[in-house]
Short mmCIF file of C-alpha atoms and ligand atoms in Angstrom, two decimals:
data_model
loop_
_atom_site.label_atom_id
_atom_site.label_comp_id
_atom_site.label_asym_id
_atom_site.label_seq_id
_atom_site.Cartn_x
_atom_site.Cartn_y
_atom_site.Cartn_z
CA MET A 19 91.31 117.86 73.37
CA THR A 20 88.82 114.98 72.97
CA GLN A 21 85.83 115.26 75.28
CA ALA A 22 85.93 112.93 78.30
CA TYR A 23 83.18 110.32 78.43
CA ALA A 24 81.82 107.33 80.31
CA GLU A 25 79.20 104.90 79.11
CA VAL A 26 76.91 102.03 79.98
CA ILE A 27 77.40 98.75 78.16
CA GLY A 28 75.02 95.82 77.81
CA ASP A 29 73.10 93.62 75.40
CA PRO A 30 70.45 94.96 74.86
CA ILE A 31 71.19 98.53 75.98
CA VAL A 32 68.62 100.77 74.32
CA HIS A 33 66.31 100.91 77.38
CA SER A 34 69.03 101.91 79.88
CA LYS A 35 68.16 104.91 82.04
CA SER A 36 71.82 105.53 82.96
CA PRO A 37 72.56 108.10 80.18
CA LEU A 38 69.64 110.26 81.33
CA ILE A 39 70.82 110.16 84.95
CA HIS A 40 74.49 110.90 84.29
CA ARG A 41 73.79 113.59 81.67
CA PHE A 42 71.39 115.29 84.10
CA TRP A 43 74.22 115.53 86.65
CA LEU A 44 76.86 116.54 84.07
CA ASP A 45 74.58 119.38 82.92
CA ALA A 46 73.73 120.40 86.48
CA LEU A 47 77.42 120.64 87.41
CA GLY A 48 78.51 122.18 84.08
CA ILE A 49 81.02 119.37 83.46
CA ASP A 50 82.16 119.16 79.84
CA ALA A 51 81.87 115.39 79.40
CA ASP A 52 79.47 112.88 77.88
CA TYR A 53 77.79 109.68 79.05
CA ARG A 54 76.45 107.35 76.40
CA ALA A 55 74.92 103.91 75.92
CA THR A 56 77.01 101.44 73.91
CA HIS A 57 75.73 98.11 72.68
CA VAL A 58 78.33 95.42 73.44
CA ARG A 59 77.55 91.78 72.65
CA PRO A 60 79.09 89.01 74.79
CA ASP A 61 81.65 88.09 72.10
CA GLU A 62 82.73 91.76 71.91
CA LEU A 63 83.35 92.29 75.63
CA ALA A 64 87.07 91.45 75.74
CA GLY A 65 87.73 93.61 72.66
CA TYR A 66 85.70 96.43 74.19
CA PHE A 67 87.93 96.64 77.28
CA GLU A 68 91.05 96.25 75.14
CA SER A 69 90.11 99.26 72.99
CA ARG A 70 88.93 101.49 75.86
CA ARG A 71 92.00 100.80 78.01
CA GLY A 72 94.14 102.88 75.64
CA ASP A 73 91.63 105.71 75.17
CA PRO A 74 92.52 108.57 77.57
CA ALA A 75 89.10 110.21 77.11
CA TRP A 76 87.34 107.11 78.51
CA ARG A 77 86.60 107.53 82.23
CA GLY A 78 84.93 104.15 82.65
CA CYS A 79 81.65 102.35 82.22
CA ASN A 80 78.66 100.92 83.95
CA ILE A 81 77.93 97.31 83.13
CA THR A 82 74.52 95.79 82.81
CA VAL A 83 73.00 92.45 81.76
CA PRO A 84 74.53 90.08 80.66
CA HIS A 85 78.13 91.21 81.35
CA LYS A 86 78.26 91.75 85.13
CA GLU A 87 79.93 88.41 85.95
CA ARG A 88 82.02 87.91 82.81
CA ALA A 89 83.60 91.37 83.16
CA LEU A 90 85.26 90.15 86.36
CA ASP A 91 87.55 88.00 84.20
CA LEU A 92 88.61 91.00 82.12
CA VAL A 93 89.37 93.81 84.59
CA PRO A 94 91.23 93.88 87.93
CA ASP A 95 89.10 93.59 91.07
CA PRO A 96 91.14 95.29 93.81
CA GLY A 97 88.21 95.37 96.25
CA GLY A 98 87.66 91.61 96.12
CA VAL A 99 84.14 91.86 94.69
CA ARG A 100 84.48 88.46 92.99
CA ALA A 101 84.60 86.67 96.32
CA THR A 102 81.59 88.53 97.74
CA ILE A 103 78.95 89.92 95.37
CA GLY A 104 80.40 87.99 92.43
CA ALA A 105 79.61 90.68 89.86
CA ILE A 106 80.78 94.19 88.90
CA ASN A 107 78.60 97.02 87.62
CA THR A 108 81.24 99.78 87.37
CA VAL A 109 84.69 100.00 85.80
CA PHE A 110 86.70 103.16 86.41
CA ARG A 111 90.24 104.52 86.26
CA ASP A 112 92.00 104.91 89.60
CA GLN A 113 94.25 107.90 90.40
CA ASP A 114 97.10 106.32 88.45
CA GLY A 115 94.89 105.75 85.42
CA VAL A 116 94.74 101.98 86.02
CA ILE A 117 91.32 100.48 85.33
CA ALA A 118 89.50 98.67 88.14
CA GLY A 119 86.11 97.04 88.60
CA THR A 120 83.74 97.53 91.52
CA ASN A 121 80.10 97.10 92.46
CA THR A 122 77.99 100.12 93.49
CA ASP A 123 74.66 98.20 93.61
CA ALA A 124 75.08 97.14 97.25
CA ALA A 125 75.75 100.70 98.45
CA GLY A 126 73.00 102.01 96.15
CA PHE A 127 70.57 99.59 97.78
CA TRP A 128 71.76 100.49 101.27
CA THR A 129 71.60 104.31 101.02
CA PRO A 130 67.78 104.71 101.34
CA ILE A 131 67.68 102.40 104.39
CA SER A 132 70.92 103.54 105.99
CA ALA A 133 69.12 105.43 108.76
CA LEU A 134 67.11 102.35 109.81
CA ASP A 135 68.26 100.22 112.71
CA LEU A 136 67.75 96.71 111.38
CA LYS A 137 70.32 95.11 113.66
CA GLY A 138 69.02 91.68 114.69
CA ARG A 139 65.65 92.21 113.01
CA PRO A 140 64.19 89.64 110.58
CA VAL A 141 64.24 90.38 106.86
CA ALA A 142 62.49 88.71 103.91
CA MET A 143 63.77 88.86 100.33
CA VAL A 144 62.29 87.54 97.10
CA GLY A 145 64.85 86.47 94.49
CA ALA A 146 68.28 84.84 94.40
CA GLY A 147 69.96 86.35 91.32
CA GLY A 148 72.62 89.03 90.92
CA ALA A 149 70.66 91.83 92.57
CA ALA A 150 69.88 89.56 95.53
CA ARG A 151 73.61 89.05 96.11
CA ALA A 152 74.19 92.82 96.31
CA VAL A 153 71.26 93.08 98.76
CA LEU A 154 72.63 90.30 100.98
CA PHE A 155 76.08 91.95 100.97
CA ALA A 156 74.50 95.15 102.34
CA LEU A 157 72.22 93.31 104.81
CA ALA A 158 75.17 91.40 106.25
CA ARG A 159 76.95 94.69 106.95
CA MET A 160 73.80 96.02 108.64
CA GLU A 161 73.94 92.96 110.92
CA VAL A 162 70.30 92.10 110.30
CA GLY A 163 68.65 89.10 111.99
CA PRO A 164 67.42 85.99 110.14
CA VAL A 165 66.83 86.43 106.41
CA THR A 166 64.10 84.43 104.67
CA ILE A 167 64.73 84.06 100.93
CA LEU A 168 61.69 83.21 98.82
CA ASN A 169 62.59 82.06 95.34
CA ARG A 170 61.01 80.22 92.42
CA THR A 171 63.93 77.80 92.55
CA PRO A 172 64.55 77.51 96.30
CA LEU A 173 67.62 75.32 95.71
CA LYS A 174 69.34 78.21 93.92
CA ALA A 175 69.13 80.20 97.13
CA ALA A 176 70.66 77.43 99.24
CA GLY A 177 74.18 78.37 100.24
CA LEU A 178 73.63 82.06 99.48
CA LEU A 179 72.95 83.02 103.10
CA ALA A 180 75.97 81.16 104.42
CA SER A 181 78.22 82.76 101.81
CA PHE A 182 77.33 86.17 103.27
CA GLY A 183 77.58 84.99 106.88
CA LEU A 184 73.82 85.31 107.35
CA LYS A 185 71.35 82.96 109.01
CA GLY A 186 67.79 82.32 107.89
CA HIS A 187 65.56 80.15 105.76
CA ILE A 188 64.93 79.31 102.13
CA ALA A 189 61.32 79.00 100.96
CA PRO A 190 59.21 78.75 97.81
CA LEU A 191 57.39 81.83 96.48
CA ASP A 192 54.03 80.81 97.97
CA ALA A 193 55.40 80.46 101.53
CA ARG A 194 53.93 82.62 104.30
CA LEU A 195 56.07 85.69 105.00
CA PRO A 196 57.78 85.98 108.40
CA ALA A 197 57.16 89.05 110.60
CA ALA A 198 59.97 90.85 108.76
CA ALA A 199 61.02 94.44 109.48
CA LEU A 200 62.10 94.77 105.83
CA LEU A 201 60.72 93.02 102.75
CA VAL A 202 62.81 93.31 99.57
CA ASN A 203 61.81 92.25 96.08
CA ALA A 204 65.08 91.44 94.28
CA SER A 205 63.41 89.28 91.63
CA THR A 206 62.13 90.28 88.21
CA LEU A 207 58.54 89.60 89.32
CA GLY A 208 56.43 92.71 88.87
CA MET A 209 58.56 94.07 86.01
CA THR A 210 56.80 95.10 82.82
CA GLY A 211 56.26 91.92 80.80
CA GLN A 212 56.86 89.61 83.80
CA PRO A 213 54.33 87.91 86.07
CA SER A 214 53.29 89.98 89.08
CA LEU A 215 54.51 89.24 92.59
CA GLN A 216 51.66 87.87 94.70
CA LEU A 217 52.42 88.11 98.41
CA ASP A 218 50.20 88.29 101.46
CA LEU A 219 51.70 91.17 103.47
CA SER A 220 49.52 90.61 106.55
CA PRO A 221 52.31 88.89 108.61
CA LEU A 222 54.50 92.04 108.40
CA PRO A 223 54.54 94.32 111.47
CA ASP A 224 53.07 97.82 111.14
CA ASP A 225 56.53 99.44 111.05
CA ALA A 226 57.80 97.19 108.24
CA ILE A 227 59.37 98.73 105.13
CA VAL A 228 58.70 97.28 101.67
CA TYR A 229 61.51 97.86 99.15
CA ASP A 230 60.99 96.91 95.50
CA LEU A 231 64.11 96.94 93.30
CA VAL A 232 61.96 96.86 90.16
CA TYR A 233 61.72 100.34 88.59
CA ALA A 234 59.76 99.61 85.41
CA PRO A 235 56.97 100.15 86.25
CA LEU A 236 57.79 102.41 89.18
CA GLN A 237 54.56 101.75 91.07
CA THR A 238 54.54 97.95 91.22
CA GLY A 239 51.72 95.78 92.55
CA LEU A 240 53.91 95.05 95.60
CA LEU A 241 54.35 98.75 96.42
CA GLN A 242 50.61 99.29 95.94
CA ALA A 243 49.87 96.42 98.34
CA ALA A 244 52.30 97.96 100.86
CA GLU A 245 50.59 101.34 100.60
CA ASP A 246 47.17 99.68 100.97
CA ARG A 247 48.44 98.15 104.23
CA GLY A 248 49.80 101.53 105.38
CA LEU A 249 53.45 100.41 105.21
CA ASP A 250 56.36 102.62 104.16
CA ALA A 251 57.59 101.77 100.68
CA ILE A 252 60.81 102.40 98.72
CA ASP A 253 60.80 102.13 94.92
CA GLY A 254 63.53 100.92 92.56
CA LEU A 255 64.55 104.41 91.40
CA GLU A 256 66.09 105.06 94.82
CA MET A 257 68.64 102.30 94.29
CA LEU A 258 69.08 103.10 90.61
CA ILE A 259 69.94 106.73 91.36
CA GLY A 260 72.06 105.71 94.39
CA GLN A 261 74.25 103.24 92.50
CA ALA A 262 74.63 105.74 89.64
CA ALA A 263 75.71 108.51 92.04
CA LEU A 264 78.62 106.42 93.34
CA ALA A 265 79.70 105.53 89.80
CA PHE A 266 79.45 109.21 88.73
CA GLU A 267 81.95 110.21 91.43
CA LEU A 268 84.35 107.51 90.28
CA PHE A 269 84.08 108.62 86.63
CA PHE A 270 84.04 112.39 86.96
CA GLY A 271 85.51 113.09 90.41
CA ALA A 272 82.53 115.20 91.53
CA GLU A 273 79.60 114.55 93.82
CA PRO A 274 76.29 114.63 91.95
CA PRO A 275 73.69 117.17 93.17
CA ARG A 276 71.42 114.80 95.11
CA ASP A 277 69.32 117.77 96.27
CA ARG A 278 67.88 117.68 92.74
CA ASP A 279 66.68 114.05 92.97
CA GLU A 280 63.01 115.05 92.70
CA GLU A 281 63.64 116.80 89.38
CA LEU A 282 65.67 113.81 88.18
CA ARG A 283 62.91 111.39 89.20
CA ASP A 284 60.38 113.48 87.26
CA ARG A 285 62.54 113.23 84.15
CA LEU A 286 63.01 109.49 84.59
CA THR A 287 59.30 108.89 84.86
CA SER A 288 58.02 111.33 82.26
P1 NAP B 10 68.57 87.77 87.72
O1 NAP B 10 69.97 87.58 88.18
O2 NAP B 10 68.17 87.31 86.36
O3 NAP B 10 67.60 87.07 88.81
C1 NAP B 10 66.23 87.02 88.57
C2 NAP B 10 65.46 86.53 89.79
O4 NAP B 10 64.07 86.60 89.49
C3 NAP B 10 65.75 85.09 90.18
O5 NAP B 10 65.59 84.94 91.56
C4 NAP B 10 64.66 84.32 89.42
O6 NAP B 10 64.28 83.11 90.02
C5 NAP B 10 63.49 85.29 89.54
N1 NAP B 10 62.55 85.11 88.43
C6 NAP B 10 62.72 85.44 87.13
N2 NAP B 10 61.63 85.13 86.41
C7 NAP B 10 60.74 84.58 87.27
C8 NAP B 10 59.44 84.04 87.13
N3 NAP B 10 58.80 84.01 85.95
N4 NAP B 10 58.81 83.55 88.22
C9 NAP B 10 59.43 83.59 89.42
N5 NAP B 10 60.67 84.07 89.62
C10 NAP B 10 61.32 84.57 88.56
O7 NAP B 10 68.15 89.32 87.75
P2 NAP B 10 68.80 90.47 88.66
O8 NAP B 10 69.91 91.12 87.92
O9 NAP B 10 69.05 89.91 90.01
O10 NAP B 10 67.61 91.54 88.70
C11 NAP B 10 66.45 91.30 89.46
C12 NAP B 10 65.58 92.55 89.50
O11 NAP B 10 66.25 93.58 90.19
C13 NAP B 10 65.23 93.11 88.11
O12 NAP B 10 63.90 93.56 88.14
C14 NAP B 10 66.18 94.28 87.96
O13 NAP B 10 65.66 95.31 87.13
C15 NAP B 10 66.21 94.77 89.41
N6 NAP B 10 67.42 95.55 89.70
C16 NAP B 10 67.23 96.84 90.06
C17 NAP B 10 68.31 97.62 90.37
C18 NAP B 10 68.08 99.04 90.78
O14 NAP B 10 69.04 99.83 90.78
N7 NAP B 10 66.87 99.42 91.16
C19 NAP B 10 69.62 97.11 90.29
C20 NAP B 10 69.79 95.76 89.91
C21 NAP B 10 68.66 95.00 89.61
P3 NAP B 10 65.09 81.74 89.74
O15 NAP B 10 66.28 81.78 90.64
O16 NAP B 10 64.11 80.68 90.06
O17 NAP B 10 65.48 81.76 88.28
#
């Protein structure tokens, strides 16, 4: 019988860390399946889903830039992700073999902060793109207080808060931070090859958490500034591994061994 497989698709795709993560878990659990990276250009996306739909060995795929929104037009969205996050990052087969799209980014973001009580507490977030939408989805469910969005193009953030039922403010990148209990960087600032994120963290309270979604590099300038101020920090690998874990269960029907996260993190950073 042909070996079962899942894959990550994107354009470009060569730098994706997903194959390393999923193969680590497949090996750890002794599951005879593969997880690969497949380069799919925008004009190939519809044909890609058409061909995979009829392949019984295909368990599904993760979707990365630039296909997360467009894929919504090509696969069913039983969970209503279009109306909320507006993008899918995982396509899987349900119990009847029917393919469905979902988004595991929001839950992947939420897992490392799930034990925090942020109800009613102010939050600040940098960025207003796709990742920011997944963050706002999770924050709304945590019933956080006012959310201040700082973005290069403040207008792009207008309407975002209301669409998630949140209250707060929109501000430019050089605005003073509020006394937020959680600061999230959901922009590309601080990524390798991008400008750094320059923020004055002094308005944050001493128990604030700083969460950077950027994972390349892992130790960003923002996380360094948080450590220098003695604040707890969460890096982008936490969310990356978290969203992958949920997708892995959907593809292979098994829970990944999260007790081996430290070993996995070492591999991802070596
Ligand atoms: P996106 O949709 O392209 O949004 C990019 C955001 O960054 C926008 O807010 C954009 O501002 C801002 N930005 C880009 N270049 C900028 C610049 N030169 N100066 C100021 N602002 C700039 O990207 P995304 O998919 O949301 O991803 C954002 C980040 O999250 C990336 O670093 C990505 O790797 C990370 N991410 C991590 C995970 C994880 O699992 N850890 C998951 C998803 C995403 P404008 O609105 O003004 O254009």
